[in-house]
PDB file of C-alpha atoms in Angstrom:
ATOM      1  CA  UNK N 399       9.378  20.439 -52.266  1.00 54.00           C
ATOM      2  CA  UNK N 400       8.112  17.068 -54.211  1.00 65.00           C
ATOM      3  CA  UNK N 401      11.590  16.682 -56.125  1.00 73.00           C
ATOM      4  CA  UNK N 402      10.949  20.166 -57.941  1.00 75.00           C
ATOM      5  CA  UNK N 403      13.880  21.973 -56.770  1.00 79.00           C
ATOM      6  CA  UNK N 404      14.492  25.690 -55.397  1.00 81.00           C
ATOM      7  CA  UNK N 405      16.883  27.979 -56.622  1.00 82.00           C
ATOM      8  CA  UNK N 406      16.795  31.680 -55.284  1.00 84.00           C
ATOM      9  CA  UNK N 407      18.735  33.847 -57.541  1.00 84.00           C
ATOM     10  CA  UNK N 408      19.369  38.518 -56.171  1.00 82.00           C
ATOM     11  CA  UNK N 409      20.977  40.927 -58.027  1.00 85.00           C
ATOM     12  CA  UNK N 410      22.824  43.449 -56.425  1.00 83.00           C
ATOM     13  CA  UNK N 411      23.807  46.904 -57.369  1.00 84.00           C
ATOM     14  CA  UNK N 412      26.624  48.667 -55.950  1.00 84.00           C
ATOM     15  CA  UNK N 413      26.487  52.268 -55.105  1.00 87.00           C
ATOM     16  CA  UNK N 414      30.147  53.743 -54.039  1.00 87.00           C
ATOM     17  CA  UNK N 415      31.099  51.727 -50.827  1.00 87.00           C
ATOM     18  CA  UNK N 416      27.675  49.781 -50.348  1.00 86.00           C
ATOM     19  CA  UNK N 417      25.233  47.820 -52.037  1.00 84.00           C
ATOM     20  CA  UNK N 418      22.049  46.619 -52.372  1.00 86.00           C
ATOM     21  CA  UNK N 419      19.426  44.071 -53.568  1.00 87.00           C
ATOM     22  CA  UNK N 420      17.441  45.231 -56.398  1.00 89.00           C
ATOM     23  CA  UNK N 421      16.114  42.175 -57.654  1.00 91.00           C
ATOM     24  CA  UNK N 422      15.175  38.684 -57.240  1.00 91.00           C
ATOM     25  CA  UNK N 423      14.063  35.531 -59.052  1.00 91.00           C
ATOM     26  CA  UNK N 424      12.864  32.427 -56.988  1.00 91.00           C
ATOM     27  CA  UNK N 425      12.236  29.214 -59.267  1.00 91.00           C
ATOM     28  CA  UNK N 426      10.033  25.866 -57.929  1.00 90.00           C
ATOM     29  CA  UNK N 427       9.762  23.490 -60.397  1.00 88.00           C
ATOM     30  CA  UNK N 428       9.213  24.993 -63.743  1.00 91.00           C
ATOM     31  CA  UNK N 429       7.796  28.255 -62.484  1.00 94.00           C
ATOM     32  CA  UNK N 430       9.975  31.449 -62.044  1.00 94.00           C
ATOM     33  CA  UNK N 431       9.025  34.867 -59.689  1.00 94.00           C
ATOM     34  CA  UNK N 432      10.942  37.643 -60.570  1.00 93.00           C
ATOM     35  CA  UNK N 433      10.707  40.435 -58.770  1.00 91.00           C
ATOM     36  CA  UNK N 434      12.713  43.606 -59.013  1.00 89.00           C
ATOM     37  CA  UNK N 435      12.797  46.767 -57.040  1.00 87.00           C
ATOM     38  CA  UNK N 436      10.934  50.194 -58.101  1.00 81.00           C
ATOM     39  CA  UNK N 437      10.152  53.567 -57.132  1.00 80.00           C
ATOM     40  CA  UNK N 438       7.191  53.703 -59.377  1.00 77.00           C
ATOM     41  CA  UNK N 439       5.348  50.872 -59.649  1.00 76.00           C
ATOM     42  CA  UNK N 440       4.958  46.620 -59.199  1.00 75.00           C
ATOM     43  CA  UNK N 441       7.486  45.574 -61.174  1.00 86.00           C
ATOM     44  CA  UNK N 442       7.192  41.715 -61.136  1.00 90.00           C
ATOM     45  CA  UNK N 443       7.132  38.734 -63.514  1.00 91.00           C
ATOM     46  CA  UNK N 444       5.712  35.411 -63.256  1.00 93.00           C
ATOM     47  CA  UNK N 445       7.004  32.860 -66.092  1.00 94.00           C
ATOM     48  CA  UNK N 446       7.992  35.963 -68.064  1.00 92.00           C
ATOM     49  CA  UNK N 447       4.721  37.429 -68.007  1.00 92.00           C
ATOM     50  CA  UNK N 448       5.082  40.738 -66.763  1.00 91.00           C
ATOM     51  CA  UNK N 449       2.225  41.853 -63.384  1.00 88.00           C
ATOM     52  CA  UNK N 450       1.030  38.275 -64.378  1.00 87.00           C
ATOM     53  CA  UNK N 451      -1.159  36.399 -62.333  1.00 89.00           C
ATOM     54  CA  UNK N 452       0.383  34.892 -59.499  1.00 89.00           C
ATOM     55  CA  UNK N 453      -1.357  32.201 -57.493  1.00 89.00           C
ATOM     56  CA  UNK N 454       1.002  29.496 -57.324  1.00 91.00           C
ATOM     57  CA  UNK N 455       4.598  28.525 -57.792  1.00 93.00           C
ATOM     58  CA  UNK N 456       5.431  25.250 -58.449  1.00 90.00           C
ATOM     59  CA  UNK N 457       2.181  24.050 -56.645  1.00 90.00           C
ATOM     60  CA  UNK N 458       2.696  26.434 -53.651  1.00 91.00           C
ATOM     61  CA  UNK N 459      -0.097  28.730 -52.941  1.00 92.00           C
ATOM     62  CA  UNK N 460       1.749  32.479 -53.389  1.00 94.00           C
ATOM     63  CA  UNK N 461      -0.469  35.801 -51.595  1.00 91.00           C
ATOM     64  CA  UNK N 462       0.659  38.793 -53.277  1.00 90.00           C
ATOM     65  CA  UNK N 463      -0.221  42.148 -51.385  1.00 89.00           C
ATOM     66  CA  UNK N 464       1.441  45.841 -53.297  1.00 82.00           C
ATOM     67  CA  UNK N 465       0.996  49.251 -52.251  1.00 76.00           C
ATOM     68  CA  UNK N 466       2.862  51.257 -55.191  1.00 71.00           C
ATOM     69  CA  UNK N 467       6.078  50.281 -55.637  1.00 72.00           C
ATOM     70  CA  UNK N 468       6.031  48.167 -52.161  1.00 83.00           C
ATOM     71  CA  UNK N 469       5.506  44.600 -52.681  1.00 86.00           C
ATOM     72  CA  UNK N 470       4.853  41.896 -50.500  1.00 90.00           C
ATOM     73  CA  UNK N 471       5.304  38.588 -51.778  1.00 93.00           C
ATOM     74  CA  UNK N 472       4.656  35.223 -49.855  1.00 93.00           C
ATOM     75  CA  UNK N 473       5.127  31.634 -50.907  1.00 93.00           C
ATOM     76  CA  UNK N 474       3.783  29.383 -48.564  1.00 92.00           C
ATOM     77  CA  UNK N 475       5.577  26.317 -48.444  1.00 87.00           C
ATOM     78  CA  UNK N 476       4.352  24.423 -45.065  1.00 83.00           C
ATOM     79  CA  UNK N 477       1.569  25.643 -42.835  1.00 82.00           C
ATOM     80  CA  UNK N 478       3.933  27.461 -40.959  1.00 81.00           C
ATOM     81  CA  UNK N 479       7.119  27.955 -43.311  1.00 86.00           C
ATOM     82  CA  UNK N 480       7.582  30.665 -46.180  1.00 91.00           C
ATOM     83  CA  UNK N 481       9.549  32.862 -48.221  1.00 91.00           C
ATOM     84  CA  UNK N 482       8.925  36.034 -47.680  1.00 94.00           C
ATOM     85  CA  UNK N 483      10.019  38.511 -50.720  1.00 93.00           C
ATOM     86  CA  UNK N 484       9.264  42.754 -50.261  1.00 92.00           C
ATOM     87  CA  UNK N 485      10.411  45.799 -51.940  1.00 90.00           C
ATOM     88  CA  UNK N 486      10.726  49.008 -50.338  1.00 86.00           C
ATOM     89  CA  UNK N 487       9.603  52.407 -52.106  1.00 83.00           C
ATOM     90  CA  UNK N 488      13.373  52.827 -51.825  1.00 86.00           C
ATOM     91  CA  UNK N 489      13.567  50.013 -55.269  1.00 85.00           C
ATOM     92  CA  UNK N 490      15.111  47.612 -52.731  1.00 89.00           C
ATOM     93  CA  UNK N 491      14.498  44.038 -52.226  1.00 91.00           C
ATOM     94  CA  UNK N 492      14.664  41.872 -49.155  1.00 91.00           C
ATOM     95  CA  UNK N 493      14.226  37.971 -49.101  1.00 91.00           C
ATOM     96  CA  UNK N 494      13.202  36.088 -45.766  1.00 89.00           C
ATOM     97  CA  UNK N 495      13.265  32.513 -45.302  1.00 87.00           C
ATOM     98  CA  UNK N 496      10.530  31.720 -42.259  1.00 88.00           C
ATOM     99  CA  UNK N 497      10.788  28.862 -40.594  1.00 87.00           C
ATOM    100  CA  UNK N 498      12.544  26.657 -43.086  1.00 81.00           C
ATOM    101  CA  UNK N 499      11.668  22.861 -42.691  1.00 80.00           C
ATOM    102  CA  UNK N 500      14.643  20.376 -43.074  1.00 78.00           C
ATOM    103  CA  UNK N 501      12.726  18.708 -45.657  1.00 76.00           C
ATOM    104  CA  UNK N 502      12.561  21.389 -48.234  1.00 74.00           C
ATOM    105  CA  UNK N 503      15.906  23.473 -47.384  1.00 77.00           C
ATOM    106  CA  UNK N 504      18.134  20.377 -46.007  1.00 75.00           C
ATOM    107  CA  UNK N 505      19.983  20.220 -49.615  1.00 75.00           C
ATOM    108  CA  UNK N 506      20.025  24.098 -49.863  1.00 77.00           C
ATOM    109  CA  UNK N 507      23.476  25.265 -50.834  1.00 75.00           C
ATOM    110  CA  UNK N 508      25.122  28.720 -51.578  1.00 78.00           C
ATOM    111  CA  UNK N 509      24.532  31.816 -49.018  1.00 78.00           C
ATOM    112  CA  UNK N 510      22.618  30.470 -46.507  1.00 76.00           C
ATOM    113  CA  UNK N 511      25.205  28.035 -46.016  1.00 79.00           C
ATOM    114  CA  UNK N 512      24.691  24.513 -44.487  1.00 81.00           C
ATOM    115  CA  UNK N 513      20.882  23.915 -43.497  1.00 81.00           C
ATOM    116  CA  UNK N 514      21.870  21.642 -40.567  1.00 81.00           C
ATOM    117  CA  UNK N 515      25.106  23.156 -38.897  1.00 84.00           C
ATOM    118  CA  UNK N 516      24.978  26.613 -40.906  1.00 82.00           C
ATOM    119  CA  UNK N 517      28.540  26.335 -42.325  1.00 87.00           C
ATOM    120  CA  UNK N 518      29.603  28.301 -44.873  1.00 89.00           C
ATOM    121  CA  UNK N 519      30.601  25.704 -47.861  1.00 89.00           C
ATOM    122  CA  UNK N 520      31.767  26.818 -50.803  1.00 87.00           C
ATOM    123  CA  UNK N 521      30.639  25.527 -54.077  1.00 84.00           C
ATOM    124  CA  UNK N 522      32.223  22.167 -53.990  1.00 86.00           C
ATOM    125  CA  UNK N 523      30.385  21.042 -51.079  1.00 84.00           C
ATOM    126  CA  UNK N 524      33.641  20.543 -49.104  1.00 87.00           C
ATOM    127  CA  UNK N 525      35.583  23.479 -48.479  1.00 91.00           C
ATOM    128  CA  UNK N 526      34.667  25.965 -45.280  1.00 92.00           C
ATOM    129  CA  UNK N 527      34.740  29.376 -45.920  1.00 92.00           C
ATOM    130  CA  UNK N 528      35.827  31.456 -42.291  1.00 92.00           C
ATOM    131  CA  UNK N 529      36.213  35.144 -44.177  1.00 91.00           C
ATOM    132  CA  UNK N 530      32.912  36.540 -45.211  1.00 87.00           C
ATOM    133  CA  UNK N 531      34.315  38.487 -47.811  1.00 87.00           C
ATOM    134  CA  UNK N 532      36.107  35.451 -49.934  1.00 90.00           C
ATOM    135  CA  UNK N 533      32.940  33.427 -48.888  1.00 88.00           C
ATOM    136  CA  UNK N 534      30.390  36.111 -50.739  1.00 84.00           C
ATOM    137  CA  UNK N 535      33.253  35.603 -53.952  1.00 85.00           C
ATOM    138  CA  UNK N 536      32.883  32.175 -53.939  1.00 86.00           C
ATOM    139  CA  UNK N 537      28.565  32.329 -54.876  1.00 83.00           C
ATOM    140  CA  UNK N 538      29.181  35.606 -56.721  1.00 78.00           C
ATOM    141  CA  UNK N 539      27.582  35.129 -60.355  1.00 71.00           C
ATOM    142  CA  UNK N 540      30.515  36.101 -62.914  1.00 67.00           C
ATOM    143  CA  UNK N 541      29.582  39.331 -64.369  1.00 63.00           C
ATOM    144  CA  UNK N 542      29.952  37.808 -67.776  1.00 60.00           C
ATOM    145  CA  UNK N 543      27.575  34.945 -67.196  1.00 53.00           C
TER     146      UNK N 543
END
């Protein structure tokens, strides 16, 4: 990703014994996508301006299709590879990572684990994580950061 760095940042909410994703902010470089989920409307922000324009981020060509509160957001980072960001009329929000290419997610750390062997590290890089619940703890934001 030409040295600009990725970081892919959801928040969840949690409703009785589930949850769900209700938002999302992606940042290349020095541009940030935020996207959150709605039942009314496109509720989106690119560099902190709200239902901005969004053509690029960090140099990668974005196509942005909404119907209502759906949105459909896709970063194209290769000719074939892209992150894929929609919301559902439900307010949800789903991330996709298609076709990732070694050479922009082989340093990617946190959920997605490992790019090359898909191991679940935990934030030290080192230590492997077999329980899925104390793995999601260990790349769970504080809630008083």
């Amino acid at each position: 990703n030409k040295g600009q760095g990725l970081a892919v940042h959801i928040r969840t909410t949690i409703v009785d014994t589930w949850s769900y994703v209700e938002a999302v902010a992606i940042k290349i470089g020095d541009d940030v996508l935020e996207i959150q989920g709605s039942v009314t409307d496109e509720s989106y922000w690119i560099n902190g301006e709200y239902q901005g324009k969004v053509g690029s981020l960090g140099g990668f060509q974005v196509i942005q299709k909404s119907k209502g509160p759906r949105q459909r957001f896709f970063i194209q980072i290769s000719t074939r590879g892209r992150i894929e960001i929609r919301t559902s009329s439900l307010g949800w929000v789903r991330v996709d990572v298609k076709r990732p290419m070694k050479s922009f997610f082989g340093n990617v750390v946190g959920l997605y684990g490992d790019f090359a062997s898909g191991a679940r590290l935990g934030r030290d890089g080192v230590t492997l994580f077999e329980d899925d619940n104390a793995f999601g703890q260990e790349w769970q934001v504080p809630f008083d950061s």
